[in-house]
Structures are given as structure tokens and as C-alpha cells.
Coordinates of N, CA, C and O in Angstrom, one line a residue:
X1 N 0.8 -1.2 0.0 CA 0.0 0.0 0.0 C 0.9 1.2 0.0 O 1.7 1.4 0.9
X2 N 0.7 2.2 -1.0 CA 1.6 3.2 -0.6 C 0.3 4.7 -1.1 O 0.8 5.7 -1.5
X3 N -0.6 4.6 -0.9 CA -1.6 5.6 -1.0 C -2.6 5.6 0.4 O -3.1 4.6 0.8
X4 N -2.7 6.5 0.8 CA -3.8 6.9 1.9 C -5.1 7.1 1.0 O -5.4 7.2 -0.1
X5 N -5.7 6.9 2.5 CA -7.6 6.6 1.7 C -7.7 8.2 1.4 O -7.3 9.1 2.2
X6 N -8.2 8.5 0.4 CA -8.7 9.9 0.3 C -7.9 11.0 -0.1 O -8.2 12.1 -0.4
X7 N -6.4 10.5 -0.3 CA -5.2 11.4 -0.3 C -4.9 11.2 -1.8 O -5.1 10.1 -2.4
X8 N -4.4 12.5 -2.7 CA -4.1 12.4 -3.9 C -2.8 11.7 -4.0 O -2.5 11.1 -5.0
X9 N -2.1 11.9 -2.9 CA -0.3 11.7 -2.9 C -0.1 11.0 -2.7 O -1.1 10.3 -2.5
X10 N 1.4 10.2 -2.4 CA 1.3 9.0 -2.4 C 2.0 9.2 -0.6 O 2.3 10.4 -0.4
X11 N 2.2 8.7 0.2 CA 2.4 8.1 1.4 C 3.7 9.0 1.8 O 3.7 10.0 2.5
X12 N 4.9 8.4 1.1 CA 6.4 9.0 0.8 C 5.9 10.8 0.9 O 6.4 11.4 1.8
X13 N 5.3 11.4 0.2 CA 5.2 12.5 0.2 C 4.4 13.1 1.2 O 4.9 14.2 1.5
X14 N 3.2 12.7 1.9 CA 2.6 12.9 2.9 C 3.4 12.9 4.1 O 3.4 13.7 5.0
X15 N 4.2 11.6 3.9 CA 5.2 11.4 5.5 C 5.9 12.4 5.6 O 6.0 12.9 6.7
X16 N 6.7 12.9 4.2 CA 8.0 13.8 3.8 C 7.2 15.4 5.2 O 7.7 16.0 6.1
X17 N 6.3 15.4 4.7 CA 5.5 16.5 5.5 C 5.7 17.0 6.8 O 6.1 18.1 7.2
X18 N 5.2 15.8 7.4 CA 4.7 15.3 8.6 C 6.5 14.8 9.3 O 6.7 14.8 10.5
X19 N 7.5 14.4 8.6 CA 8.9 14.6 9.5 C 9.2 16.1 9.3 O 9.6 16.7 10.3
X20 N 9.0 16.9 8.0 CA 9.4 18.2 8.1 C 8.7 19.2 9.3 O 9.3 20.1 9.8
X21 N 7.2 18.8 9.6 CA 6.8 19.5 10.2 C 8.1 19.4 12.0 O 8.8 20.2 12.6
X22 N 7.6 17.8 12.1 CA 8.3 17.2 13.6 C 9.9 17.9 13.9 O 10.3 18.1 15.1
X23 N 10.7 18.2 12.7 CA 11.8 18.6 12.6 C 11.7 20.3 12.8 O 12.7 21.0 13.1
X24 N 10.2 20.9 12.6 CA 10.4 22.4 13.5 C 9.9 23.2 12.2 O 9.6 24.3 12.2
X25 N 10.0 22.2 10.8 CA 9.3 23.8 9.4 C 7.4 24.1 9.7 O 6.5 23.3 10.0
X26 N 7.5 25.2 9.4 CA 6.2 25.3 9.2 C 5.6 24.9 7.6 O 6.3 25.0 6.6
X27 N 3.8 24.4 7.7 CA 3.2 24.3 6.8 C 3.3 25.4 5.1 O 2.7 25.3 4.0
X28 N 4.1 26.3 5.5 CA 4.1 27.3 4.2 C 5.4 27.1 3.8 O 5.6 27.5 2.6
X29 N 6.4 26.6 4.4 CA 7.9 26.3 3.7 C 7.6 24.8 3.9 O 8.6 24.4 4.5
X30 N 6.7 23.5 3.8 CA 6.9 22.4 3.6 C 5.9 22.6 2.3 O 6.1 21.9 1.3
X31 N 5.2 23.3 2.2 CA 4.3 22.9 0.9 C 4.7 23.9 -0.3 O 4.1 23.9 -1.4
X32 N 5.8 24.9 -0.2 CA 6.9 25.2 -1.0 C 8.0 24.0 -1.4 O 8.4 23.7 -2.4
X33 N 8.2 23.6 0.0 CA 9.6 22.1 -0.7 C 8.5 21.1 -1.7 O 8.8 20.4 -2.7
X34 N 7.5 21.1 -1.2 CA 6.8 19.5 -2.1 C 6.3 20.4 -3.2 O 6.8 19.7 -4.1
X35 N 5.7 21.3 -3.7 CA 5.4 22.0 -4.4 C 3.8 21.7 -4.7 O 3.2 21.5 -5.8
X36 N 3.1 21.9 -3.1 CA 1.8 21.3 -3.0 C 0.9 22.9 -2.2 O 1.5 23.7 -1.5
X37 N -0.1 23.0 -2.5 CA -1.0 23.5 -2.2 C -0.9 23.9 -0.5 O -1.0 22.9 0.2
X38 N -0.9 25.3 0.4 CA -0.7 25.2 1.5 C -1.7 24.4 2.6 O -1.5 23.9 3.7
X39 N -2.9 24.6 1.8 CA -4.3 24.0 3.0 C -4.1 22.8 2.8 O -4.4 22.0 3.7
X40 N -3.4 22.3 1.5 CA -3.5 20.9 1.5 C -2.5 20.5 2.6 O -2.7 19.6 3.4
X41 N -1.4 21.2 2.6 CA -0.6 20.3 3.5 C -0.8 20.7 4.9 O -0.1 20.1 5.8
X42 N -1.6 21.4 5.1 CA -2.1 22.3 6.5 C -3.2 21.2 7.1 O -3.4 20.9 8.3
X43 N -3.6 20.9 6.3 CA -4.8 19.9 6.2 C -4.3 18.3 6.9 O -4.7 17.7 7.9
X44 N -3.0 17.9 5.9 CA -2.2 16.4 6.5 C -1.7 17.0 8.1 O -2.0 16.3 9.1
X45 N -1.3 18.0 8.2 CA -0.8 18.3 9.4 C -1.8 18.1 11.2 O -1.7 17.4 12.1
X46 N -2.7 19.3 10.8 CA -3.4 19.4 11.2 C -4.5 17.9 11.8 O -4.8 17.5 12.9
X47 N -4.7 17.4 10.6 CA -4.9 15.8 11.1 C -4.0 14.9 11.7 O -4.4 14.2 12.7
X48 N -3.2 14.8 11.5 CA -1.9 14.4 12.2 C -2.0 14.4 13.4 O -2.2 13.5 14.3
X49 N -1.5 15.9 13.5 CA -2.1 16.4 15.4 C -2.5 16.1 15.7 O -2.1 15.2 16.4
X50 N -3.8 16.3 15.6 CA -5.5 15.8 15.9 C -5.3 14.4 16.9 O -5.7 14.2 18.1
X51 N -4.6 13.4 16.0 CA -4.3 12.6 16.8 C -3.3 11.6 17.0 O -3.3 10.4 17.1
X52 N -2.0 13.0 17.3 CA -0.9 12.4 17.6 C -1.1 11.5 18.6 O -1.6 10.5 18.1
X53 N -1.0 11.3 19.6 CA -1.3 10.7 21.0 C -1.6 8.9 20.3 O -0.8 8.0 20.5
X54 N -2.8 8.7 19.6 CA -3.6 7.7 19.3 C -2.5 7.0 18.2 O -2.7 5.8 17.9
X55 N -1.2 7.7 17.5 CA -0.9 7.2 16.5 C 0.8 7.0 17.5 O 1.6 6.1 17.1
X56 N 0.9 7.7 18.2 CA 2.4 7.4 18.8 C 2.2 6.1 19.5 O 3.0 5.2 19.2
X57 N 1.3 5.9 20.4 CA 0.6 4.4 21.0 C 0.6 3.3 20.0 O 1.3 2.3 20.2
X58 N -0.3 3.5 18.8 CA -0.2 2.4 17.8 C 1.3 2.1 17.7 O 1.9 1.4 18.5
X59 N 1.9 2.8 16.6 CA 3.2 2.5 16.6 C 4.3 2.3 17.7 O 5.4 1.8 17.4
X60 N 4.0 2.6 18.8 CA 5.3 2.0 19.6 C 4.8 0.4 20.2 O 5.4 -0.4 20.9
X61 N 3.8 0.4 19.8 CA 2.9 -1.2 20.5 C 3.3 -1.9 19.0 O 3.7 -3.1 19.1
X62 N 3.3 -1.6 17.8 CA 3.9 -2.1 16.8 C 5.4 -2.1 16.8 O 6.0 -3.1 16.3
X63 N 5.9 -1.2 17.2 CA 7.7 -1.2 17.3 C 8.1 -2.2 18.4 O 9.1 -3.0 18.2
X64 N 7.2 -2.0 19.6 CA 7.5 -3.2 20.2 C 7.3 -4.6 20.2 O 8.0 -5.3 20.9
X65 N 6.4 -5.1 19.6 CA 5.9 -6.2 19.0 C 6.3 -6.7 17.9 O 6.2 -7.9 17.7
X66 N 6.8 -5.9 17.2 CA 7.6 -6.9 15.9 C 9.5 -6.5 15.9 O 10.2 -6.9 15.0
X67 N 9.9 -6.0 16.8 CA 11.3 -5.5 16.9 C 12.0 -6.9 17.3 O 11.3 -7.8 17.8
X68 N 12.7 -7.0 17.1 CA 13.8 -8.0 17.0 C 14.4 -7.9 18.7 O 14.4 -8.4 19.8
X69 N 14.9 -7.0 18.1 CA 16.0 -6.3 19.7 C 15.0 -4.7 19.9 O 15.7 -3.6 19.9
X70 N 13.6 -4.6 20.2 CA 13.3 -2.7 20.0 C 13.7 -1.6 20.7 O 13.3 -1.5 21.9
X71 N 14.6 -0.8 20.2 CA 14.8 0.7 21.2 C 13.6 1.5 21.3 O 13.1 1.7 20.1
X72 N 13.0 2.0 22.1 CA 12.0 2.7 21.8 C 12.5 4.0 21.7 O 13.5 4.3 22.4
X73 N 12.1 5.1 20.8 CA 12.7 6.5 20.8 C 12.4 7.5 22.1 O 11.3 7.8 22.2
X74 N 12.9 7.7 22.7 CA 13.1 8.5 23.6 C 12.1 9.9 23.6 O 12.1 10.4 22.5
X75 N 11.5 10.6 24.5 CA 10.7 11.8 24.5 C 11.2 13.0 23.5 O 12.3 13.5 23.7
X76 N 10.6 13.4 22.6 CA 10.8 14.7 21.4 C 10.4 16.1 22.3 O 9.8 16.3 23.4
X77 N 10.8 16.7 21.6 CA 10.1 18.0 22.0 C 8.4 18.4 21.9 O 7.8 19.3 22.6
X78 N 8.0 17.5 20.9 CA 6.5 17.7 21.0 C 6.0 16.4 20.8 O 6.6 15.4 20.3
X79 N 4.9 16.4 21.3 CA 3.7 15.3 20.6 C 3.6 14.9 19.5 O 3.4 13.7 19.2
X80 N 3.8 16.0 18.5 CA 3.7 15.2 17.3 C 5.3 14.6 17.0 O 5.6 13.4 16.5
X81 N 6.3 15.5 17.3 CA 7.4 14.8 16.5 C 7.6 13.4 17.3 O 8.3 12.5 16.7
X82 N 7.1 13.3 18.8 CA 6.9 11.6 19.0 C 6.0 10.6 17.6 O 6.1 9.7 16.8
X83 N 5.8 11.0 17.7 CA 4.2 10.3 16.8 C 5.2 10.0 15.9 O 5.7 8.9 15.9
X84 N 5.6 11.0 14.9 CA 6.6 10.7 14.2 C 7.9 9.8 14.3 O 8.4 9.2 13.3
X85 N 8.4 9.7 15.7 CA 9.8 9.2 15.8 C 9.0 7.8 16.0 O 9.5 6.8 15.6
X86 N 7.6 7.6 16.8 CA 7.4 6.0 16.9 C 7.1 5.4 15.3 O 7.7 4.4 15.0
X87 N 6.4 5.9 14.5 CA 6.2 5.7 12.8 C 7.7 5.0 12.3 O 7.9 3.8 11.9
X88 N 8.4 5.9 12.6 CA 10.0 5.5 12.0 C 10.5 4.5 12.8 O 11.2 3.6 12.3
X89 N 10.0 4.6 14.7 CA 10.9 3.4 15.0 C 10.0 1.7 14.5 O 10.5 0.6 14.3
X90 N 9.1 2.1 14.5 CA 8.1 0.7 14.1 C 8.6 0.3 12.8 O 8.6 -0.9 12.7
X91 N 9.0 1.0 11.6 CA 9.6 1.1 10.6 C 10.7 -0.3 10.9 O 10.7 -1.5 10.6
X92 N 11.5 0.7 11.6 CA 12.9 -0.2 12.1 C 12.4 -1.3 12.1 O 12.7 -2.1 11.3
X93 N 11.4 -1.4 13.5 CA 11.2 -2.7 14.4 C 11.0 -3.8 13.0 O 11.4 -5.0 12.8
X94 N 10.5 -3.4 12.5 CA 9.6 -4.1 11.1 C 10.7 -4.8 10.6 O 10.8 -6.0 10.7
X95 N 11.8 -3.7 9.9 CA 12.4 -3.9 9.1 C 13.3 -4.8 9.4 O 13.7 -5.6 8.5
X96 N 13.7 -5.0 10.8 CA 14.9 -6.0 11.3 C 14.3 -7.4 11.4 O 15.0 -8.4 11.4
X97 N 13.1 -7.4 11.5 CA 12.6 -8.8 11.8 C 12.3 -9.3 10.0 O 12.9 -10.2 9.5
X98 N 11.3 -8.4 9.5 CA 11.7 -8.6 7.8 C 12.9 -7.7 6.7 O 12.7 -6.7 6.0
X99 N 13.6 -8.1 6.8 CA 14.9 -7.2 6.3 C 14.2 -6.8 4.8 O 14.4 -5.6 4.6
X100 N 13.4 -7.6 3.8 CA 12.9 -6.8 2.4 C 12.0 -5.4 3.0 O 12.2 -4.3 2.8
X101 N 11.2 -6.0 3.9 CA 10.6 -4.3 4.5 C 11.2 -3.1 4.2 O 10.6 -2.1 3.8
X102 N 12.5 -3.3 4.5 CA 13.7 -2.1 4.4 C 13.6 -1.7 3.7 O 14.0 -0.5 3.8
X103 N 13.0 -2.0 2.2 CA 13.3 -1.7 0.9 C 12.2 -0.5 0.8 O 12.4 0.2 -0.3
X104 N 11.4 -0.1 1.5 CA 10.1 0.8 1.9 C 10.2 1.5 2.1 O 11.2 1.3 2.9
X105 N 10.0 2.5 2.2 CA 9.9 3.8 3.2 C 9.3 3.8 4.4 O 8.5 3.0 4.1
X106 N 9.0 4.1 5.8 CA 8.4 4.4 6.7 C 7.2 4.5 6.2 O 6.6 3.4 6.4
X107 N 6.4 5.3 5.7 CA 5.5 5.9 5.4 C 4.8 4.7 5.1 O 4.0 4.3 6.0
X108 N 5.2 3.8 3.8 CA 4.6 2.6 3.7 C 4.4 1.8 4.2 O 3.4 1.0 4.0
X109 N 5.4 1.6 5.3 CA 5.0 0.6 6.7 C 3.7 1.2 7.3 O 2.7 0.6 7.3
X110 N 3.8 2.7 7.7 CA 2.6 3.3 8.1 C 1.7 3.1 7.7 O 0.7 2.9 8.5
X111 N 1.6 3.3 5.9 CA 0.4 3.5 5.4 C 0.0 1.9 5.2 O -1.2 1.9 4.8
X112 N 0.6 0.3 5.4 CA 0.0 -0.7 5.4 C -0.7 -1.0 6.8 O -1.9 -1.2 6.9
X113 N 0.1 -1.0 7.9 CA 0.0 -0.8 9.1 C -1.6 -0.2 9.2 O -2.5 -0.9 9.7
X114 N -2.0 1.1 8.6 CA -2.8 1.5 9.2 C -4.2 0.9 8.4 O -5.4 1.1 8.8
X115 N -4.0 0.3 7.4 CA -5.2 0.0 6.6 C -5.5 1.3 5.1 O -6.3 1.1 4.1
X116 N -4.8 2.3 5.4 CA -4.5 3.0 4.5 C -5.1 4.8 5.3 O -5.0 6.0 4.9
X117 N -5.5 4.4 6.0 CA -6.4 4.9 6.8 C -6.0 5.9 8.2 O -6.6 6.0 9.3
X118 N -4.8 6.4 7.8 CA -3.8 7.1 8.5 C -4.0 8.3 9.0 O -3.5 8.8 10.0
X119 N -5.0 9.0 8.2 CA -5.3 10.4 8.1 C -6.8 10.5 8.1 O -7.4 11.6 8.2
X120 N -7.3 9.2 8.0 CA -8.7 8.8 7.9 C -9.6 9.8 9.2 O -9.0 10.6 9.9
X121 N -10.8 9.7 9.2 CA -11.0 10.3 10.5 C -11.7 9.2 11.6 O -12.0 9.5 12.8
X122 N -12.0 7.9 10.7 CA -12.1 6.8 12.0 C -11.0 6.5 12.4 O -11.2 5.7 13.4
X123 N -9.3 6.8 12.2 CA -8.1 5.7 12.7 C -7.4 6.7 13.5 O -7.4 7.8 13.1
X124 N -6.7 6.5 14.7 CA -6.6 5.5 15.3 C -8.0 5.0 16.0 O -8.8 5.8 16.5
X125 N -8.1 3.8 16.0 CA -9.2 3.4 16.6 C -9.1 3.9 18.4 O -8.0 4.0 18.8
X126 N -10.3 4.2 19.2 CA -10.1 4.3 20.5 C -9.6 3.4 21.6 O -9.2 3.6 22.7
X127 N -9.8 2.0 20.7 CA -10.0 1.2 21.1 C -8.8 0.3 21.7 O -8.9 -0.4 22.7
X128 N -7.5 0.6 20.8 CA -6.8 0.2 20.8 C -6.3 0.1 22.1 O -6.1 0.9 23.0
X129 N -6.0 -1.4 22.0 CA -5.1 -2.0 23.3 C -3.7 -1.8 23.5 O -2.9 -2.4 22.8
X130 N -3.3 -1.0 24.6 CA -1.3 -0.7 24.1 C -0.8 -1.8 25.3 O 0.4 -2.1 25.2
X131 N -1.6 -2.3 26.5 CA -1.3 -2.8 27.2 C -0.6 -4.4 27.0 O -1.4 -5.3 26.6
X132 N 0.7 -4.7 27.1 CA 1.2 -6.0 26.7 C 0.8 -7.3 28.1 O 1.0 -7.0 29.3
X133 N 0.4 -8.3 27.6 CA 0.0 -9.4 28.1 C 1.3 -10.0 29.7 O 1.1 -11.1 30.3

């Protein structure tokens, strides 16, 4: 899967966003680098936030569960750029246990992971259990 439900772009470019934002640019110099529309990228952002918290939980319950050996990333300066660093570390975790994974972007692990449904406004589910057995 490398498209989100409802998104024109492909995953790689949405993510590209969403680490630029976590790394400190704002929405008017990230949708200058992609050469995208500012509401549109104001729009991925903005959802993002929305529900950082629900998406940093999924992925580090995924980073921890499929990691080989998992580090977990350590506390960011914000909520979102957590959200972000667990995406990437789940990436990892993924990647070490399936080494072709690697051949992916982040994003794509993301965007299979989530059902495609990343930016959706049902996902993350509430439901989700982070609690390990």
C-alpha cells in the first residue's frame, strides 16, 4: 500500500510532510519544498495532530511487538514529533525482523499498518489496546 484513503499523494510524500513539520518547518515552507498546495498540507498536518497521542501508542505497540531487539525513541520536544519518531521506530522494528521491509519507506509501513487509513477520521481506533499481556 503506498496511497492513503482519500489522499491524492502518495504516502512517501505525505510522510515527507509530517517529519518536516516534527523537525520544527512550518506548513508554508513544507508545501513550497513539495510543491503542494498550502491548505492541503495544512490539512495532512493538522490531522496528524489531531491525533498524535492515538498514532504514537499504535506504533510503539507495533515497534515493540515486531522489533527483534526494539529501542524505543526516547521523549521529542512535542507530541507530534513523538508520533513521528514511533512511525519511524516501528519502521525499524519491522524492518529488522523482515529485512525486504527495508526496501520501503516508513511511510509505507505506516500506510499498510494503518489500513491506509492514517489520516482517515475513524483511525486510530479508540480502542486500541497498548497494554502487553
Amino acid at each position: 500500500m503506498f496511497a492513503l484513503f482519500r489522499r491524492a499523494d502518495l504516502a512517501e510524500v505525505i510522510g515527507s510532510a509530517l517529519a518536516a513539520k516534527a523537525a520544527g518547518a512550518g506548513a508554508r515552507v513544507i508545501a513550497g519544498r513539495l510543491g503542494r498546495p498550502v491548505e492541503t498540507v495544512r490539512g495532512w498536518l493538522r490531522r496528524f495532530a489531531s491525533r498524535a497521542e492515538g498514532i504514537r501508542r499504535f506504533f510503539t505497540v507495533l515497534l515493540v511487538d515486531a522489533g527483534v531487539d526494539p529501542a524505543v525513541p526516547g521523549p521529542s520536544r512535542t507530541l507530534f514529533a513523538d508520533a513521528v519518531n514511533a512511525v519511524v521506530g516501528a519502521w525499524w522494528s519491522v524492518a529488522s525482523r523482515w529485512p525486504n521491509v527495508g526496501k520501503v519507506s516508513p511511510w509505507a509501513v505506516a500506510c499498510a499498518a494503518s489500513g491506509g487509513i492514517l489520516l482517515a477520521p475513524s483511525w486510530p481506533l479508540e480502542t486500541i489496546n497498548t497494554n502487553r499481556l
